[in-house]
Amino acid sequence: MRFSRLFGKTLRQAPAEAESISHQLLTRAGMIAQEAAGIYSYLPLGWRVLRKIENIIREELDKAGGQELLLPVLQPFELWQQSGRDVSFGESLFTLTDRKQRTLALGPTHEEVIADLVRRYIQSYRDLPLLLYQIQTKLRDEPRPRGGLLRVREFFMKDLYSLDVDEAGLDESYRKTSQAYRNIYARVGLPTLMIEADSGAIGGKESHEFMVLTEGGEDEVIYCSGCGYAANAEKAQSAKTDTAAVSSQGRESRKGEPMNMPCLEEVATPGAQTILEVAKHIGVPTSQTLKAVFYSADGEFIFVVIRGDLEVNETKLRNALKCSDLRLATEGEVIEAGLVPGFASPIGVQRIKVVADDSITSGSSFIVGANKPEYHFRNANYPRDFQVDFIADLALARPGDSCPHCRCELSSARGIEVGHIFKLGTFISERLGASFLDSDGRSRPVVMGSYGIGLGRLLAAIVEQSHDDKGIIWPLSVAPYQVYLCPLHMDKSAVLLAAEKVYQQLQEEDIEVLFDDRDDSPGVKFNDADLLGIPLRLTLSPRTLERQSVEAKWRTKKEAQLLPVENLAAEVKKLLDETVTFES
RNA sequence: CGGGGCGUAGCGCAGCGGGUAGCGCGCAGCGUUCGGGACGCUGAGGUCGGAGGUUCAAAUCCUCUCGCCCCGACCA
């Protein structure tokens, strides 16, 4: 490709609205152009990168036994009603009405369509297992697009669906696919971490995300450098150290052993409303108190009890309650429920759903509100003094907490989710009636798995994590072109002739080359070469030609080397081949 | 949806105690330059996001509206 003919311009300054590094660099390099919030055009250079990523994904999935197909973007709304996900996707689902007044959804994902195909084409266990995938545009009306390509409304996505006869089959598909994912990330040069993820209210048992750790990421990853435990903060667990062990009062009084347990005792705590104030006023650590937090879950008032040193993880709470709408209750709602804000207590509450974090069992003789202004109780013990509807892990794991597996200290980092896989189970297949006959002639629902990679986000993640102050640094495997051919002194005809000849030769060797045939100063050309991030730059000038050579410089390196013009293409090919081997 | 910010030339910005728009980069032409964003001369390019209002007069003041960005909510 000749630079002078290339559609798209490099910009010296990024548009003001581009905040993230990838958005800035991709825009400055003329690879993408924003059309509206969360809607982008891919210009020729960006599209080349996207297609390279696409092909790598395709190769690895095919290798894993996947079969590619293409599914409709326009989907019957009834499919979404049948699965029930018209509700769970809610406003994020784009819908439209056709001329016959039929409602259609613009596919945000394709499990329903797959299940619909399965129920029509799969009758027997002999037809399974299957790995089906598609790579195509998906649409979601995101509440807030952000970060350039990182969170958009229209996006190119690979979705793979595994179809199995049972859980064991699903496990095997899951294993195969996650291995394919590792291969994909390795080939696009992206270090990723496979972490435990929240599978949501609808998802099945197990779910993992592939994260690229980088400052600009929108997710928080909690990880343990001791044992390798890593999870999304939404899902992460931490060890809740048993405070009874360190509490002088409760040393002997473990749960379920009411003997030795001191009686409930009222204590005046004037003005002390927050946990910190209460703990300070009474002179105990915050872990010796119980905190009351109130929520409204799909309209129902919920009383959450958690140890005072911990915070509620709302994702866990939402999953535990199996609700879709969850928000903190207002002070008015708390009072209406007959509670005293700041001094609320689970002791003696009636007709209110009370749920507790399991931390209330790792400790005893807590300080807790008296549900009476300016008073708290001391020596509150579960279950002696109060009951709860259920106990679950509802606590937010925080950096500095202990790892649930090895007790080392947990750390946290920001990450970009570049892949999400999960075991769907039979949720959708049951609802849509996607079943098969097993070898005993019994009808059973197909066990599904779902595995996604957002290609645009992956592309942006590569830039986020591989760039310098000059521009993008593409790994050779996904670079829009492998070689940047950069002649200087275009007015000297010898240079021009030699450059044209090299350009021809490189193309004949099937080397992807961007030929900077513009009559610009060296500074402009070098800076554009760096901005575009083409891996290998070949510079031709009167100086190099004097020595019958061409200067070769890697984008990743500072030094350059001279290559003889004679047989240059073969030499370059050798360099590139060595690098591919090295990278993979 | 809540909070904050911003819409003036392709990009970055100034002008906003009202008087009919300017700078840098980029772009076009000519010439001189040429190993890390060269220089000179000439030139093209703007419904000042949109609508309404106030005024003799609005980019500038007021009201409404649309769009974009950031934080939060949300994101099976």
PDB file of C-alpha atoms in Angstrom, chain A residues 85-328:
ATOM      1  CA  ARG A  85     -33.968 -12.454  28.803  1.00  0.00           C
ATOM      2  CA  ASP A  86     -36.086  -9.671  27.323  1.00  0.00           C
ATOM      3  CA  VAL A  87     -36.472  -8.722  30.986  1.00  0.00           C
ATOM      4  CA  SER A  88     -32.952  -9.358  32.190  1.00  0.00           C
ATOM      5  CA  PHE A  89     -31.387  -7.518  29.271  1.00  0.00           C
ATOM      6  CA  GLY A  90     -33.988  -4.838  29.694  1.00  0.00           C
ATOM      7  CA  GLU A  91     -33.149  -1.500  28.186  1.00  0.00           C
ATOM      8  CA  SER A  92     -29.876  -2.775  26.770  1.00  0.00           C
ATOM      9  CA  LEU A  93     -31.794  -4.768  24.194  1.00  0.00           C
ATOM     10  CA  PHE A  94     -32.343  -2.752  21.025  1.00  0.00           C
ATOM     11  CA  THR A  95     -35.739  -3.459  19.559  1.00  0.00           C
ATOM     12  CA  LEU A  96     -37.583  -2.234  16.517  1.00  0.00           C
ATOM     13  CA  THR A  97     -40.895  -2.734  14.803  1.00  0.00           C
ATOM     14  CA  ASP A  98     -41.129  -3.801  11.205  1.00  0.00           C
ATOM     15  CA  ARG A  99     -43.769  -2.674   8.708  1.00  0.00           C
ATOM     16  CA  LYS A 100     -46.088  -5.462   9.781  1.00  0.00           C
ATOM     17  CA  GLN A 101     -45.815  -4.285  13.386  1.00  0.00           C
ATOM     18  CA  ARG A 102     -43.790  -7.285  14.413  1.00  0.00           C
ATOM     19  CA  THR A 103     -41.218  -6.601  17.126  1.00  0.00           C
ATOM     20  CA  LEU A 104     -37.641  -7.596  16.410  1.00  0.00           C
ATOM     21  CA  ALA A 105     -34.566  -7.457  18.590  1.00  0.00           C
ATOM     22  CA  LEU A 106     -31.121  -6.449  17.383  1.00  0.00           C
ATOM     23  CA  GLY A 107     -28.967  -9.274  18.650  1.00  0.00           C
ATOM     24  CA  PRO A 108     -26.822  -8.370  21.653  1.00  0.00           C
ATOM     25  CA  THR A 109     -25.706 -12.009  21.710  1.00  0.00           C
ATOM     26  CA  HIS A 110     -26.975 -15.179  20.120  1.00  0.00           C
ATOM     27  CA  GLU A 111     -27.761 -17.890  22.671  1.00  0.00           C
ATOM     28  CA  GLU A 112     -31.465 -17.759  21.816  1.00  0.00           C
ATOM     29  CA  VAL A 113     -30.897 -18.151  18.103  1.00  0.00           C
ATOM     30  CA  ILE A 114     -28.502 -21.003  18.710  1.00  0.00           C
ATOM     31  CA  ALA A 115     -30.980 -22.711  21.008  1.00  0.00           C
ATOM     32  CA  ASP A 116     -33.638 -22.229  18.352  1.00  0.00           C
ATOM     33  CA  LEU A 117     -31.403 -23.884  15.769  1.00  0.00           C
ATOM     34  CA  VAL A 118     -30.550 -26.664  18.174  1.00  0.00           C
ATOM     35  CA  ARG A 119     -34.165 -27.509  18.884  1.00  0.00           C
ATOM     36  CA  ARG A 120     -34.757 -27.870  15.183  1.00  0.00           C
ATOM     37  CA  TYR A 121     -31.587 -29.701  14.194  1.00  0.00           C
ATOM     38  CA  ILE A 122     -30.522 -31.687  17.248  1.00  0.00           C
ATOM     39  CA  GLN A 123     -32.592 -34.711  18.111  1.00  0.00           C
ATOM     40  CA  SER A 124     -30.122 -37.264  19.387  1.00  0.00           C
ATOM     41  CA  TYR A 125     -27.191 -37.480  21.748  1.00  0.00           C
ATOM     42  CA  ARG A 126     -25.367 -38.761  18.675  1.00  0.00           C
ATOM     43  CA  ASP A 127     -25.503 -35.189  17.298  1.00  0.00           C
ATOM     44  CA  LEU A 128     -23.539 -33.883  20.260  1.00  0.00           C
ATOM     45  CA  PRO A 129     -21.200 -32.420  21.356  1.00  0.00           C
ATOM     46  CA  LEU A 130     -20.859 -29.316  19.203  1.00  0.00           C
ATOM     47  CA  LEU A 131     -18.838 -26.145  19.310  1.00  0.00           C
ATOM     48  CA  LEU A 132     -20.540 -23.513  17.163  1.00  0.00           C
ATOM     49  CA  TYR A 133     -19.277 -19.981  16.768  1.00  0.00           C
ATOM     50  CA  GLN A 134     -19.830 -16.808  14.859  1.00  0.00           C
ATOM     51  CA  ILE A 135     -17.930 -13.569  14.449  1.00  0.00           C
ATOM     52  CA  GLN A 136     -20.168 -10.652  13.721  1.00  0.00           C
ATOM     53  CA  THR A 137     -21.631  -7.351  14.786  1.00  0.00           C
ATOM     54  CA  LYS A 138     -23.691  -7.307  17.957  1.00  0.00           C
ATOM     55  CA  LEU A 139     -25.656  -4.446  19.394  1.00  0.00           C
ATOM     56  CA  ARG A 140     -26.347  -3.397  22.941  1.00  0.00           C
ATOM     57  CA  ASP A 141     -27.835  -0.139  24.091  1.00  0.00           C
ATOM     58  CA  GLU A 142     -25.258   0.351  26.792  1.00  0.00           C
ATOM     59  CA  PRO A 143     -26.194   2.814  29.512  1.00  0.00           C
ATOM     60  CA  ARG A 144     -22.811   4.400  29.176  1.00  0.00           C
ATOM     61  CA  PRO A 145     -20.406   3.731  26.335  1.00  0.00           C
ATOM     62  CA  ARG A 146     -16.896   4.712  27.319  1.00  0.00           C
ATOM     63  CA  GLY A 147     -13.191   4.529  26.745  1.00  0.00           C
ATOM     64  CA  GLY A 148     -13.258   4.627  22.954  1.00  0.00           C
ATOM     65  CA  LEU A 149     -13.444   1.030  21.767  1.00  0.00           C
ATOM     66  CA  LEU A 150     -13.499  -0.370  25.294  1.00  0.00           C
ATOM     67  CA  ARG A 151     -17.262  -0.172  25.807  1.00  0.00           C
ATOM     68  CA  VAL A 152     -19.406   0.430  22.768  1.00  0.00           C
ATOM     69  CA  ARG A 153     -22.944  -0.093  21.535  1.00  0.00           C
ATOM     70  CA  GLU A 154     -22.129  -1.698  18.228  1.00  0.00           C
ATOM     71  CA  PHE A 155     -19.305  -4.178  18.322  1.00  0.00           C
ATOM     72  CA  PHE A 156     -17.691  -6.999  16.471  1.00  0.00           C
ATOM     73  CA  MET A 157     -17.753 -10.065  18.654  1.00  0.00           C
ATOM     74  CA  LYS A 158     -16.868 -13.699  18.525  1.00  0.00           C
ATOM     75  CA  ASP A 159     -19.324 -15.857  20.375  1.00  0.00           C
ATOM     76  CA  LEU A 160     -18.914 -19.588  20.720  1.00  0.00           C
ATOM     77  CA  TYR A 161     -21.596 -21.858  22.103  1.00  0.00           C
ATOM     78  CA  SER A 162     -20.852 -25.335  23.344  1.00  0.00           C
ATOM     79  CA  LEU A 163     -23.602 -27.931  23.242  1.00  0.00           C
ATOM     80  CA  ASP A 164     -23.224 -31.057  25.316  1.00  0.00           C
ATOM     81  CA  VAL A 165     -25.246 -33.968  26.643  1.00  0.00           C
ATOM     82  CA  ASP A 166     -24.228 -33.480  30.266  1.00  0.00           C
ATOM     83  CA  GLU A 167     -22.129 -31.568  32.762  1.00  0.00           C
ATOM     84  CA  ALA A 168     -19.068 -33.684  32.122  1.00  0.00           C
ATOM     85  CA  GLY A 169     -19.300 -32.859  28.444  1.00  0.00           C
ATOM     86  CA  LEU A 170     -19.661 -29.199  29.299  1.00  0.00           C
ATOM     87  CA  ASP A 171     -16.576 -29.386  31.500  1.00  0.00           C
ATOM     88  CA  GLU A 172     -14.616 -30.797  28.593  1.00  0.00           C
ATOM     89  CA  SER A 173     -15.871 -28.148  26.184  1.00  0.00           C
ATOM     90  CA  TYR A 174     -15.052 -25.502  28.757  1.00  0.00           C
ATOM     91  CA  ARG A 175     -11.553 -26.834  29.101  1.00  0.00           C
ATOM     92  CA  LYS A 176     -11.001 -26.998  25.352  1.00  0.00           C
ATOM     93  CA  THR A 177     -12.283 -23.511  24.823  1.00  0.00           C
ATOM     94  CA  SER A 178     -10.285 -21.931  27.590  1.00  0.00           C
ATOM     95  CA  GLN A 179      -7.186 -23.512  26.113  1.00  0.00           C
ATOM     96  CA  ALA A 180      -8.087 -22.049  22.708  1.00  0.00           C
ATOM     97  CA  TYR A 181      -8.488 -18.687  24.420  1.00  0.00           C
ATOM     98  CA  ARG A 182      -5.027 -18.913  25.954  1.00  0.00           C
ATOM     99  CA  ASN A 183      -3.637 -19.673  22.511  1.00  0.00           C
ATOM    100  CA  ILE A 184      -5.445 -16.712  21.004  1.00  0.00           C
ATOM    101  CA  TYR A 185      -4.181 -14.247  23.590  1.00  0.00           C
ATOM    102  CA  ALA A 186      -0.664 -15.575  23.277  1.00  0.00           C
ATOM    103  CA  ARG A 187      -0.753 -15.122  19.509  1.00  0.00           C
ATOM    104  CA  VAL A 188      -2.006 -11.544  19.657  1.00  0.00           C
ATOM    105  CA  GLY A 189       0.726 -10.805  22.182  1.00  0.00           C
ATOM    106  CA  LEU A 190      -1.573 -10.031  25.071  1.00  0.00           C
ATOM    107  CA  PRO A 191      -0.702 -11.199  28.596  1.00  0.00           C
ATOM    108  CA  THR A 192      -3.991 -12.172  30.208  1.00  0.00           C
ATOM    109  CA  LEU A 193      -5.100 -13.508  33.525  1.00  0.00           C
ATOM    110  CA  MET A 194      -7.926 -16.009  33.751  1.00  0.00           C
ATOM    111  CA  ILE A 195      -9.973 -15.054  36.774  1.00  0.00           C
ATOM    112  CA  GLU A 196     -13.122 -16.203  38.501  1.00  0.00           C
ATOM    113  CA  ALA A 197     -16.065 -14.130  37.459  1.00  0.00           C
ATOM    114  CA  ASP A 198     -19.603 -13.438  38.484  1.00  0.00           C
ATOM    115  CA  SER A 199     -21.931 -15.353  36.238  1.00  0.00           C
ATOM    116  CA  GLY A 200     -24.888 -13.171  37.053  1.00  0.00           C
ATOM    117  CA  ALA A 201     -28.370 -14.090  38.157  1.00  0.00           C
ATOM    118  CA  ILE A 202     -29.012 -16.076  35.022  1.00  0.00           C
ATOM    119  CA  GLY A 203     -25.699 -17.675  34.285  1.00  0.00           C
ATOM    120  CA  GLY A 204     -24.797 -21.119  35.452  1.00  0.00           C
ATOM    121  CA  LYS A 205     -22.329 -22.330  37.984  1.00  0.00           C
ATOM    122  CA  GLU A 206     -18.972 -21.382  36.712  1.00  0.00           C
ATOM    123  CA  SER A 207     -17.625 -18.402  34.890  1.00  0.00           C
ATOM    124  CA  HIS A 208     -14.224 -16.976  34.090  1.00  0.00           C
ATOM    125  CA  GLU A 209     -13.002 -13.768  32.596  1.00  0.00           C
ATOM    126  CA  PHE A 210      -9.749 -13.193  30.762  1.00  0.00           C
ATOM    127  CA  MET A 211      -8.312  -9.940  31.983  1.00  0.00           C
ATOM    128  CA  VAL A 212      -5.561  -7.714  30.687  1.00  0.00           C
ATOM    129  CA  LEU A 213      -4.151  -5.902  33.672  1.00  0.00           C
ATOM    130  CA  THR A 214      -3.783  -2.259  32.783  1.00  0.00           C
ATOM    131  CA  GLU A 215      -4.425   1.023  34.488  1.00  0.00           C
ATOM    132  CA  GLY A 216      -7.216   2.071  32.200  1.00  0.00           C
ATOM    133  CA  GLY A 217      -9.274  -1.059  32.838  1.00  0.00           C
ATOM    134  CA  GLU A 218     -12.827  -0.710  34.038  1.00  0.00           C
ATOM    135  CA  ASP A 219     -12.898  -3.841  36.164  1.00  0.00           C
ATOM    136  CA  GLU A 220     -11.211  -4.472  39.480  1.00  0.00           C
ATOM    137  CA  VAL A 221      -9.321  -7.711  39.855  1.00  0.00           C
ATOM    138  CA  ILE A 222      -8.567  -9.098  43.308  1.00  0.00           C
ATOM    139  CA  TYR A 223      -5.645 -11.486  43.259  1.00  0.00           C
ATOM    140  CA  CYS A 224      -3.296 -13.347  45.526  1.00  0.00           C
ATOM    141  CA  SER A 225       0.353 -13.474  44.608  1.00  0.00           C
ATOM    142  CA  GLY A 226       0.815 -16.320  47.070  1.00  0.00           C
ATOM    143  CA  CYS A 227      -1.334 -19.015  45.492  1.00  0.00           C
ATOM    144  CA  GLY A 228      -2.501 -17.442  42.230  1.00  0.00           C
ATOM    145  CA  TYR A 229      -6.112 -17.008  43.266  1.00  0.00           C
ATOM    146  CA  ALA A 230      -7.656 -14.253  41.127  1.00  0.00           C
ATOM    147  CA  ALA A 231     -11.231 -13.087  40.797  1.00  0.00           C
ATOM    148  CA  ASN A 232     -13.286 -10.162  39.697  1.00  0.00           C
ATOM    149  CA  ALA A 233     -13.965  -7.883  42.653  1.00  0.00           C
ATOM    150  CA  GLU A 234     -17.668  -8.567  42.055  1.00  0.00           C
ATOM    151  CA  LYS A 235     -17.085 -12.172  42.933  1.00  0.00           C
ATOM    152  CA  ALA A 236     -13.872 -12.265  44.969  1.00  0.00           C
ATOM    153  CA  GLN A 237     -13.832 -13.815  48.394  1.00  0.00           C
ATOM    154  CA  SER A 238     -11.628 -13.096  51.343  1.00  0.00           C
ATOM    155  CA  ALA A 239     -10.937 -14.976  54.505  1.00  0.00           C
ATOM    156  CA  LYS A 240     -12.945 -13.484  57.337  1.00  0.00           C
ATOM    157  CA  THR A 241     -10.674 -13.968  60.275  1.00  0.00           C
ATOM    158  CA  ASP A 242     -12.471 -15.188  63.336  1.00  0.00           C
ATOM    159  CA  THR A 243     -12.540 -12.212  65.648  1.00  0.00           C
ATOM    160  CA  ALA A 244     -13.763 -14.381  68.492  1.00  0.00           C
ATOM    161  CA  ALA A 245     -10.239 -15.667  68.749  1.00  0.00           C
ATOM    162  CA  VAL A 246      -8.868 -12.245  69.456  1.00  0.00           C
ATOM    163  CA  SER A 247     -11.779 -10.910  71.428  1.00  0.00           C
ATOM    164  CA  SER A 248     -11.244 -11.088  75.168  1.00  0.00           C
ATOM    165  CA  GLN A 249     -14.921 -11.447  75.844  1.00  0.00           C
ATOM    166  CA  GLY A 250     -15.634 -14.178  73.422  1.00  0.00           C
ATOM    167  CA  ARG A 251     -12.621 -16.403  73.728  1.00  0.00           C
ATOM    168  CA  GLU A 252     -14.503 -19.336  75.135  1.00  0.00           C
ATOM    169  CA  SER A 253     -17.838 -18.628  73.602  1.00  0.00           C
ATOM    170  CA  ARG A 254     -17.941 -20.077  70.150  1.00  0.00           C
ATOM    171  CA  LYS A 255     -21.102 -20.191  68.146  1.00  0.00           C
ATOM    172  CA  GLY A 256     -23.741 -22.567  69.391  1.00  0.00           C
ATOM    173  CA  GLU A 257     -22.258 -22.704  72.858  1.00  0.00           C
ATOM    174  CA  PRO A 258     -24.446 -20.428  74.882  1.00  0.00           C
ATOM    175  CA  MET A 259     -22.684 -21.145  78.134  1.00  0.00           C
ATOM    176  CA  ASN A 260     -20.158 -18.455  79.045  1.00  0.00           C
ATOM    177  CA  MET A 261     -21.915 -16.055  76.725  1.00  0.00           C
ATOM    178  CA  PRO A 262     -22.472 -12.766  78.500  1.00  0.00           C
ATOM    179  CA  CYS A 263     -25.976 -11.385  78.418  1.00  0.00           C
ATOM    180  CA  LEU A 264     -27.261  -8.745  76.079  1.00  0.00           C
ATOM    181  CA  GLU A 265     -26.682  -5.384  77.638  1.00  0.00           C
ATOM    182  CA  GLU A 266     -27.845  -1.939  76.580  1.00  0.00           C
ATOM    183  CA  VAL A 267     -25.238   0.778  76.347  1.00  0.00           C
ATOM    184  CA  ALA A 268     -25.734   4.481  75.725  1.00  0.00           C
ATOM    185  CA  THR A 269     -23.951   5.695  72.613  1.00  0.00           C
ATOM    186  CA  PRO A 270     -25.007   9.311  72.246  1.00  0.00           C
ATOM    187  CA  GLY A 271     -24.242  10.734  68.833  1.00  0.00           C
ATOM    188  CA  ALA A 272     -22.457   7.591  67.668  1.00  0.00           C
ATOM    189  CA  GLN A 273     -24.168   6.521  64.468  1.00  0.00           C
ATOM    190  CA  THR A 274     -21.447   5.239  62.186  1.00  0.00           C
ATOM    191  CA  ILE A 275     -19.626   2.030  62.880  1.00  0.00           C
ATOM    192  CA  LEU A 276     -16.415   3.941  63.409  1.00  0.00           C
ATOM    193  CA  GLU A 277     -18.023   6.254  65.969  1.00  0.00           C
ATOM    194  CA  VAL A 278     -19.684   3.398  67.805  1.00  0.00           C
ATOM    195  CA  ALA A 279     -16.523   1.305  67.933  1.00  0.00           C
ATOM    196  CA  LYS A 280     -14.524   4.264  69.135  1.00  0.00           C
ATOM    197  CA  HIS A 281     -17.099   5.251  71.723  1.00  0.00           C
ATOM    198  CA  ILE A 282     -17.204   1.792  73.237  1.00  0.00           C
ATOM    199  CA  GLY A 283     -13.550   1.068  72.682  1.00  0.00           C
ATOM    200  CA  VAL A 284     -13.674  -2.063  70.524  1.00  0.00           C
ATOM    201  CA  PRO A 285     -12.346  -2.775  67.027  1.00  0.00           C
ATOM    202  CA  THR A 286     -14.903  -2.331  64.218  1.00  0.00           C
ATOM    203  CA  SER A 287     -14.767  -6.101  63.692  1.00  0.00           C
ATOM    204  CA  GLN A 288     -16.439  -6.416  67.085  1.00  0.00           C
ATOM    205  CA  THR A 289     -19.537  -4.621  65.789  1.00  0.00           C
ATOM    206  CA  LEU A 290     -22.341  -5.554  63.425  1.00  0.00           C
ATOM    207  CA  LYS A 291     -23.370  -3.183  60.711  1.00  0.00           C
ATOM    208  CA  ALA A 292     -26.896  -2.850  59.374  1.00  0.00           C
ATOM    209  CA  VAL A 293     -27.346  -1.895  55.728  1.00  0.00           C
ATOM    210  CA  PHE A 294     -30.720  -1.499  54.055  1.00  0.00           C
ATOM    211  CA  TYR A 295     -31.672  -2.181  50.492  1.00  0.00           C
ATOM    212  CA  SER A 296     -34.654  -2.159  48.266  1.00  0.00           C
ATOM    213  CA  ALA A 297     -34.597  -5.312  46.129  1.00  0.00           C
ATOM    214  CA  ASP A 298     -37.226  -5.321  43.404  1.00  0.00           C
ATOM    215  CA  GLY A 299     -39.275  -3.190  45.782  1.00  0.00           C
ATOM    216  CA  GLU A 300     -38.846  -5.383  48.864  1.00  0.00           C
ATOM    217  CA  PHE A 301     -37.185  -3.920  51.932  1.00  0.00           C
ATOM    218  CA  ILE A 302     -34.090  -5.891  52.898  1.00  0.00           C
ATOM    219  CA  PHE A 303     -32.122  -5.751  56.135  1.00  0.00           C
ATOM    220  CA  VAL A 304     -28.499  -6.800  55.658  1.00  0.00           C
ATOM    221  CA  VAL A 305     -26.304  -7.611  58.647  1.00  0.00           C
ATOM    222  CA  ILE A 306     -22.562  -7.711  58.212  1.00  0.00           C
ATOM    223  CA  ARG A 307     -19.593  -7.437  60.504  1.00  0.00           C
ATOM    224  CA  GLY A 308     -18.627  -3.819  61.060  1.00  0.00           C
ATOM    225  CA  ASP A 309     -15.211  -4.026  59.449  1.00  0.00           C
ATOM    226  CA  LEU A 310     -16.631  -5.359  56.174  1.00  0.00           C
ATOM    227  CA  GLU A 311     -18.555  -3.845  53.272  1.00  0.00           C
ATOM    228  CA  VAL A 312     -21.495  -5.300  51.378  1.00  0.00           C
ATOM    229  CA  ASN A 313     -20.774  -6.584  47.878  1.00  0.00           C
ATOM    230  CA  GLU A 314     -23.910  -5.652  45.984  1.00  0.00           C
ATOM    231  CA  THR A 315     -23.308  -8.133  43.198  1.00  0.00           C
ATOM    232  CA  LYS A 316     -23.210 -10.965  45.721  1.00  0.00           C
ATOM    233  CA  LEU A 317     -26.277  -9.585  47.434  1.00  0.00           C
ATOM    234  CA  ARG A 318     -28.150  -9.322  44.155  1.00  0.00           C
ATOM    235  CA  ASN A 319     -27.296 -12.915  43.305  1.00  0.00           C
ATOM    236  CA  ALA A 320     -28.222 -14.156  46.760  1.00  0.00           C
ATOM    237  CA  LEU A 321     -31.578 -12.407  46.613  1.00  0.00           C
ATOM    238  CA  LYS A 322     -32.067 -13.379  42.966  1.00  0.00           C
ATOM    239  CA  CYS A 323     -33.321  -9.897  42.275  1.00  0.00           C
ATOM    240  CA  SER A 324     -32.689  -7.639  39.304  1.00  0.00           C
ATOM    241  CA  ASP A 325     -33.166  -4.182  40.742  1.00  0.00           C
ATOM    242  CA  LEU A 326     -31.125  -3.434  43.827  1.00  0.00           C
ATOM    243  CA  ARG A 327     -30.489  -0.102  45.463  1.00  0.00           C
ATOM    244  CA  LEU A 328     -29.793   1.293  48.898  1.00  0.00           C
TER     245      LEU A 328
END
